[in-house]
Amino acid sequence: MTQSITAPRYAHAEGYTALAFGKSGQFVCTGGSDSLVRVFYASKSERDQEAITLEQHSDNVLSLAVSRGKVISGDEEGMVFGFDLGQSSATESDGVSVEPSGTVLRSTLPARDISISSNERQVAIATDDESIRVVSLLDMALLHTLVGHRGSVNSVAYSPDSTYLASSGCDGTVRIWDMREGDPACVQIMPKIAYVCEPGNSMEQYKVRWSPDGRILAIPCANHSIKLIERNNWGVSALLAGRHTNTICHLAWSSNSKYLASASLDCQVVVWDVVARKAILSHANVNDLCQVEWNPRGNMLAFSDCTGAMYIWDDVIPVEQGHAAPFERALADAGSLSKDKLMSDLFDDTATANRASEDGMDEDEDEGDLLDAGDATADAMDDFVVDDDGAGYAERQAPRWTAVAASEVQCFQPGSTPWIGSRRYLAFTMVGSVVSIAQDESHNTIEIEFYDKSVHRDFHFSDSFKFSMAALSESGCLFATTSRELANDQSLRGAADADEVSVVSYKGFASWSANSDWTFKLPLKENPRCIATSSHGAAVITSLGNLRLFTCGGAQRHIETLPNRVVTCVARDDMLLIILEALGTIRSSGGMKQLEYEYVLMSMDGQSRLAAGSCPVTPASEIVWTGFSEEGHPAACDSKGMLRVLHKYWAPSHAGWVPVLDSRKLSRDRGKREGFWPVAISAKQFIVVTCQGKSKYPPFPKPILDELDIDVPLLNADTQVGQQEAKYLASRLFIEQQRGEAERTGSEYPGGASMLARDELEQDKLLLRLIQLACKSDKTQRAMDLAMMIGLEKSFDAAVKIAVFLKQSSLAERLMRLRETKFASELEDDGDFSDESHSEAVSGQRDVLPNTRRPAAAATYGRERRPAGDDDDGDVNLSDGDSDLGVEALELGKSTRPPLPEALMRSGANTGAFADSAGRGLVSRPAQPPTTSKPFNPFGVATPSKSMEIKRSDSFFNAADMHSDESAAGPSTPSKRQQPSLDDDDAAAGVPRKLAKKATKLTAFAFNKGGSNANDMADDD
Amino acid sequence: MAITTRQTEGFTMPELEYLAQNESITIVPLHRMDRIELVRGAIGPFRPPQKTVVPLWVAIMLKRTNRCRIVAPKWMQYEHLRDLYKREEQPDAMFTRLPIYYLEIAHMLLTFAEDDLVESQGIRRLLQDLREVRQSKTMEGLRMLNSLQLQMDNLSMAEINEIRPLFGHSFDMLRQLDGLAQATETEQQQSQFADQSYAEMDDAFGSRYVH
């Protein structure tokens, strides 16, 4: 059998190299004589990634221990350091973060071996002096010093249930300590059972190891054999011998206790089948070996040698030859699903059978495992599996979900932090910040600082209520106290006593009113849960579920009872956004939550609800921030860094949450470990405080805000097209929101019509860029779709030009037709009105027409005179805008110059409908738009052109222009076809009539360029 | 091209600072202000607390009246400077890349906006170290001066200014000397040639005389 052992990875400088796998099997830590600790990814796919290097030590690293949340390493000068395995490994499927957490122990002699108890509370450290140190991991206090060994202690090992601690000394004595009692006692001494080694020689220091099921202790002993000691009677149950020819220095148990790997100074790694008591595999290395470890979740062995190299041996146990897998099936399920497909071939019946026959597993655990395996299979990559890395065995055992009780709902104020030292932010918005500074038992100091110093001056006051909540707006600041019962631990320090009544207080910033501050005392047992304020008033939601609304002056305006599940609320102008935990929220016994949320968007006076519904979050995350964008979009950010805005909140039942930025992805892309603490959002940017390293909250003094560009998470975000599309979508969201907001409040578009026009133009520019990209890659259908989205006619002309320029003549042709349908309804309406006016004037057919149309018709009279002037504009635009349009276009343009009747005659002729219209009388002809596409000719009778046939055969086009077909349907019955145009009166109101003429010009131009049938139109000129 | 006395004799530090004031810098305004069109471009609008990029002179003017906070440029952050210093310190390292007016900008920021810098004392120290290392390197580099060229990449304005008078004069001198040396060389060659020909002639004549 070939052994798949990786090439040596030179992890460290030459010398003794320690090694330990993470409990998840995801990574392997090494420590070596270059005084570094490094963390390598273990799985095949990630193996070549760069290792995380930790530079805490200043001497040779001799020992390493890894538990679920800790890495502890000891070096030759006796320093033992701890590292925290980052939170991120629990929430993110990729990456391990290791942060130094401080010194665990400072010993005078080398730290030879380290063992962490299974509950992660204690760590035992063997040093070259004759004692074993037991240190509490909670506060790094030295708990016990175990004295008894004569000579250096070279290894320590907690039994898996942390009941016993086994230790071995250089004199060959193994001692067993009972760790259950407060004062550990030596319960067993096995003198001279192991071999005697020379103290101080790192290479010779052997280790004793417990089997993971806790029944057997393996000890390397004198004649190059391994003794297996039963825990029941401390008797030797078996001897594994016959393979090694030199001192055995390290042992490792597979996680299901079936296999034992041993490394020896004869340069061999031997794998023993413990049940069969024989060696099944061996590997000869070139150099002396140091340590060997099993991957707890895989058929993988790692070993290190004295050159500082690390090797990984994949697929160690030949499972296909009938050997059992070296790890638990359930664990493997989890492991292989979330990592690579390392073990997928190992789940054979043998493994299951072996596992079933195994004892030491009670019924409950089995159930838990099965449940777990089921879960893991069901939602394969779900974070649940990954959570295991950092979370712990207990949670994995039994995720028993229960519905959440209302009182457990944790509420928060957006922009508040826990106490950082003696300070905490109560509110942090774009207006400014409110900081509470702890002074003494009786009072705190509140500091309000504004960003815009020209509007308000910073101030501070002494706060005897110990406010724990604040909400800041441009016009005032609202404070409230929380009762101790409701406060989550972070705000305890600022809380009032439980029997004290809660207080709500408002400080107005308005200077004209002498006394704009007000304070209310809430009834006993009614405490504020969250508060919000805006220029339109203040809102307090209390523990009884009451939403109390006040005006800025302190008048009580409204009270309403909400479900008692409110998480947070925030206000802007006349809108109040309330986030509630939905009834679907469930909570596991282990404290894990699967949160679901609802939102209610209501007016600040409580008179109306704008929108309500569910508020989605990324699975397994919770809402950490809510707010309004500068423009008024309600927004929420979840703990996975996904920012969403509530779009179309102004339109009843159209509201929906649109993700606009994945900030977690952004920080990943930047390759930095930084957190973003949300502050505010604007149309283009997400404004945050960037938190470096481990801190999750903004520091003091107030940091400078960072701006992250809004980046809608569309597909293909790495391509130019994807980026443009995201930009376009962001811009569209913005314009739609601005319009919707203007419509809702009945005000004007912010900045007026000119601003709207500019914004729309910007938006169309993005579309044009996309059209250009689509044309360049010959995606004409896509270009067509994009053209459909164009809003302004001017931009549409540009699109046609782009198509022509990029030699997409068929696209240009279709765009022309689309252009007419898109803007035709308006044109036709124009035509109709003048139609009417003429009918009225000439033949007095007023009785045929509904009275309602008259104002509109009257409005068109004024416009009658305009075409000539408008045409001038059009011509200038045309020639200025694109000089390559050529002479034809200009000439065509001129054709519209002659006095009105003649021009109209000509334009009528252009349509090819002249003969027909002549037959029906001149009355209706003059104002008829000079469209070239037949279906929109109100009189419909014309020689069918080639382009028309194309159009008919094109199903997309027909579908896209339902409206035009509708109008085309009744050309012969004018009175009927006036009906649809009636509906379009509003749309037609502001549209200049030059559209039609320009269309003609452009069509002619496009067709000439394209070399197709432009003759019939061009000839007319 | 006309060369001013300034360019040959060097600028004074205030003059350089004046030049550096046109560099852009990010600020966080503390007051709201609309866009202002200036000859060299527009500044604003200021919408606190959004960051804006303005010329340094505007930033300093605002800072002096406490109307803005200056955001330290990336190269002026402590960590970045520390890395730069480490790199600069390596033996045989080239000059690290820094803005051309780095000393002037740093000096102005440290004078007027020290409270906006994190670890300003550390920054000051590092800049001092950096400057000394670079100075000694420049001096080292000057030894390589020959009559044709002298290349030192990423040298900043102030540093160039420092060596300018010395460099200019020595370069001139070297060139003169070089010209002189070349002239002598050709002369020598010519005289050698002359000697040789005389010798040949002598030989020729000599031989004729002999025969």
Coordinates of N, CA, C and O in Angstrom, one line a residue, chain B residues 102-162:
Chain B
Y102 N 6.8 64.8 2.3 CA 6.4 64.1 3.6 C 6.9 64.9 4.8 O 6.2 65.0 5.8
L103 N 8.1 65.4 4.7 CA 8.6 66.1 5.9 C 7.9 67.3 6.2 O 7.5 67.6 7.4
E104 N 7.5 68.0 5.2 CA 6.8 69.3 5.3 C 5.4 69.0 5.9 O 5.0 69.7 6.9
I105 N 4.7 68.1 5.3 CA 3.4 67.8 5.7 C 3.4 67.3 7.2 O 2.6 67.7 8.0
A106 N 4.4 66.4 7.4 CA 4.4 65.9 8.8 C 4.7 67.0 9.8 O 4.1 67.0 10.9
H107 N 5.6 67.9 9.4 CA 5.9 69.0 10.3 C 4.7 69.8 10.6 O 4.4 70.2 11.7
M108 N 4.0 70.1 9.5 CA 2.8 71.0 9.7 C 1.7 70.3 10.5 O 1.1 70.9 11.4
L109 N 1.5 69.0 10.2 CA 0.5 68.3 11.0 C 0.9 68.2 12.5 O 0.1 68.3 13.4
L110 N 2.1 67.9 12.7 CA 2.6 67.8 14.1 C 2.5 69.2 14.8 O 2.4 69.2 16.0
T111 N 2.6 70.2 14.0 CA 2.6 71.5 14.7 C 1.1 71.9 15.0 O 0.8 72.3 16.1
F112 N 0.3 71.7 13.9 CA -1.1 72.3 14.1 C -2.1 71.3 14.5 O -3.2 71.7 15.0
A113 N -1.9 70.0 14.2 CA -3.0 69.0 14.5 C -2.5 67.9 15.3 O -2.8 66.7 15.0
E114 N -1.6 68.1 16.3 CA -1.1 67.1 17.0 C -2.2 66.2 17.7 O -2.1 65.0 17.9
D115 N -3.3 66.9 18.1 CA -4.3 66.2 18.9 C -5.1 65.2 18.0 O -5.8 64.4 18.5
D116 N -4.9 65.4 16.6 CA -5.6 64.4 15.7 C -4.8 63.2 15.4 O -5.3 62.3 14.8
L117 N -3.6 63.2 15.9 CA -2.7 62.1 15.5 C -2.7 61.1 16.7 O -2.6 61.5 17.9
V118 N -2.8 59.8 16.4 CA -2.7 58.8 17.4 C -1.2 58.6 17.7 O -0.5 58.4 16.7
E119 N -0.8 58.6 18.9 CA 0.6 58.4 19.3 C 1.5 59.4 18.6 O 2.5 59.0 17.9
S120 N 1.2 60.6 18.8 CA 1.9 61.7 18.1 C 3.4 61.7 18.5 O 4.3 61.9 17.7
Q121 N 3.6 61.4 19.7 CA 5.0 61.4 20.2 C 5.8 60.3 19.4 O 6.9 60.5 19.0
G122 N 5.2 59.1 19.3 CA 5.8 58.0 18.6 C 6.0 58.4 17.2 O 7.1 58.1 16.6
I123 N 5.1 59.0 16.6 CA 5.2 59.4 15.2 C 6.4 60.4 15.0 O 7.2 60.3 14.2
R124 N 6.4 61.3 15.9 CA 7.5 62.3 15.9 C 8.9 61.6 16.0 O 9.8 61.9 15.2
R125 N 9.0 60.7 16.9 CA 10.2 60.0 17.1 C 10.6 59.2 15.8 O 11.7 59.2 15.4
L126 N 9.6 58.5 15.3 CA 9.8 57.6 14.1 C 10.3 58.5 13.0 O 11.2 58.1 12.2
L127 N 9.6 59.6 12.8 CA 9.9 60.5 11.7 C 11.4 61.0 11.8 O 12.1 61.0 10.9
Q128 N 11.7 61.3 13.0 CA 13.1 61.8 13.3 C 14.1 60.7 12.9 O 15.0 60.9 12.2
D129 N 13.8 59.4 13.4 CA 14.7 58.3 13.1 C 14.7 58.1 11.6 O 15.8 57.9 11.0
L130 N 13.6 58.1 11.0 CA 13.5 57.9 9.5 C 14.3 58.9 8.8 O 15.1 58.6 7.9
R131 N 14.2 60.1 9.2 CA 14.9 61.2 8.6 C 16.4 61.0 8.7 O 17.2 61.2 7.8
E132 N 16.8 60.6 9.9 CA 18.2 60.4 10.1 C 18.8 59.3 9.3 O 19.9 59.4 8.6
V133 N 18.0 58.2 9.2 CA 18.5 57.1 8.4 C 18.6 57.5 7.0 O 19.6 57.2 6.3
R134 N 17.6 58.2 6.5 CA 17.6 58.6 5.1 C 18.7 59.6 4.8 O 19.4 59.6 3.8
Q135 N 19.0 60.5 5.8 CA 20.0 61.5 5.7 C 21.4 60.8 5.5 O 22.1 61.2 4.6
S136 N 21.6 59.8 6.3 CA 22.9 59.2 6.2 C 23.0 58.4 4.9 O 24.1 58.3 4.3
K137 N 21.9 57.9 4.5 CA 21.9 57.2 3.2 C 22.1 58.2 2.0 O 22.8 57.8 1.1
T138 N 21.5 59.4 2.1 CA 21.8 60.3 1.1 C 23.2 60.7 1.0 O 23.8 60.8 -0.1
M139 N 23.8 60.9 2.2 CA 25.3 61.2 2.2 C 26.1 60.1 1.6 O 27.0 60.3 0.8
E140 N 25.7 58.9 2.0 CA 26.4 57.7 1.4 C 26.2 57.7 -0.1 O 27.2 57.5 -0.9
G141 N 25.0 58.1 -0.6 CA 24.7 58.1 -2.0 C 25.5 59.1 -2.7 O 25.9 58.9 -3.9
L142 N 25.8 60.2 -2.0 CA 26.5 61.3 -2.7 C 27.9 60.9 -3.1 O 28.5 61.5 -4.0
R143 N 28.4 59.9 -2.4 CA 29.8 59.5 -2.7 C 29.8 58.8 -4.1 O 30.9 58.7 -4.7
M144 N 28.7 58.3 -4.5 CA 28.6 57.7 -5.8 C 28.6 58.7 -6.9 O 28.5 58.3 -8.1
L145 N 28.6 59.9 -6.6 CA 28.5 61.0 -7.6 C 29.6 60.9 -8.6 O 30.7 60.7 -8.3
N146 N 29.2 60.8 -9.9 CA 30.2 60.9 -10.9 C 29.8 62.0 -11.8 O 28.9 62.7 -11.6
S147 N 30.6 62.2 -12.9 CA 30.3 63.3 -13.7 C 29.1 63.2 -14.6 O 28.6 64.1 -15.2
L148 N 28.5 62.0 -14.7 CA 27.4 61.8 -15.6 C 26.1 61.9 -14.9 O 25.2 62.6 -15.3
Q149 N 25.9 61.1 -13.8 CA 24.6 61.1 -13.2 C 24.7 60.6 -11.7 O 25.7 60.2 -11.3
L150 N 23.6 60.9 -11.1 CA 23.4 60.4 -9.7 C 22.0 60.0 -9.5 O 21.1 60.8 -9.7
Q151 N 21.7 58.7 -9.2 CA 20.4 58.3 -9.1 C 20.0 57.9 -7.6 O 20.7 57.0 -7.0
M152 N 19.0 58.6 -7.1 CA 18.5 58.2 -5.8 C 17.0 58.3 -5.9 O 16.5 59.4 -6.0
D153 N 16.3 57.1 -5.9 CA 14.9 57.1 -6.1 C 14.2 57.5 -4.8 O 14.7 57.3 -3.7
N154 N 13.0 58.0 -4.9 CA 12.1 58.3 -3.8 C 12.7 59.3 -2.8 O 12.4 59.2 -1.6
L155 N 13.5 60.1 -3.3 CA 14.0 61.1 -2.4 C 12.9 62.2 -2.3 O 12.3 62.6 -3.3
S156 N 12.7 62.8 -1.1 CA 11.7 63.8 -1.0 C 12.2 65.2 -1.2 O 13.4 65.4 -1.3
M157 N 11.3 66.1 -1.3 CA 11.7 67.4 -1.7 C 12.7 68.0 -0.7 O 13.7 68.6 -1.1
A158 N 12.4 67.9 0.5 CA 13.3 68.5 1.5 C 14.7 67.9 1.5 O 15.7 68.6 1.7
E159 N 14.7 66.6 1.2 CA 16.0 65.9 1.2 C 16.8 66.3 -0.1 O 18.0 66.5 0.0
I160 N 16.1 66.5 -1.2 CA 16.8 66.9 -2.4 C 17.3 68.3 -2.1 O 18.4 68.7 -2.4
N161 N 16.5 69.1 -1.5 CA 16.8 70.5 -1.2 C 18.1 70.6 -0.3 O 18.9 71.5 -0.5
E162 N 18.2 69.6 0.6 CA 19.3 69.6 1.5 C 20.6 69.4 0.7 O 21.6 70.1 1.0

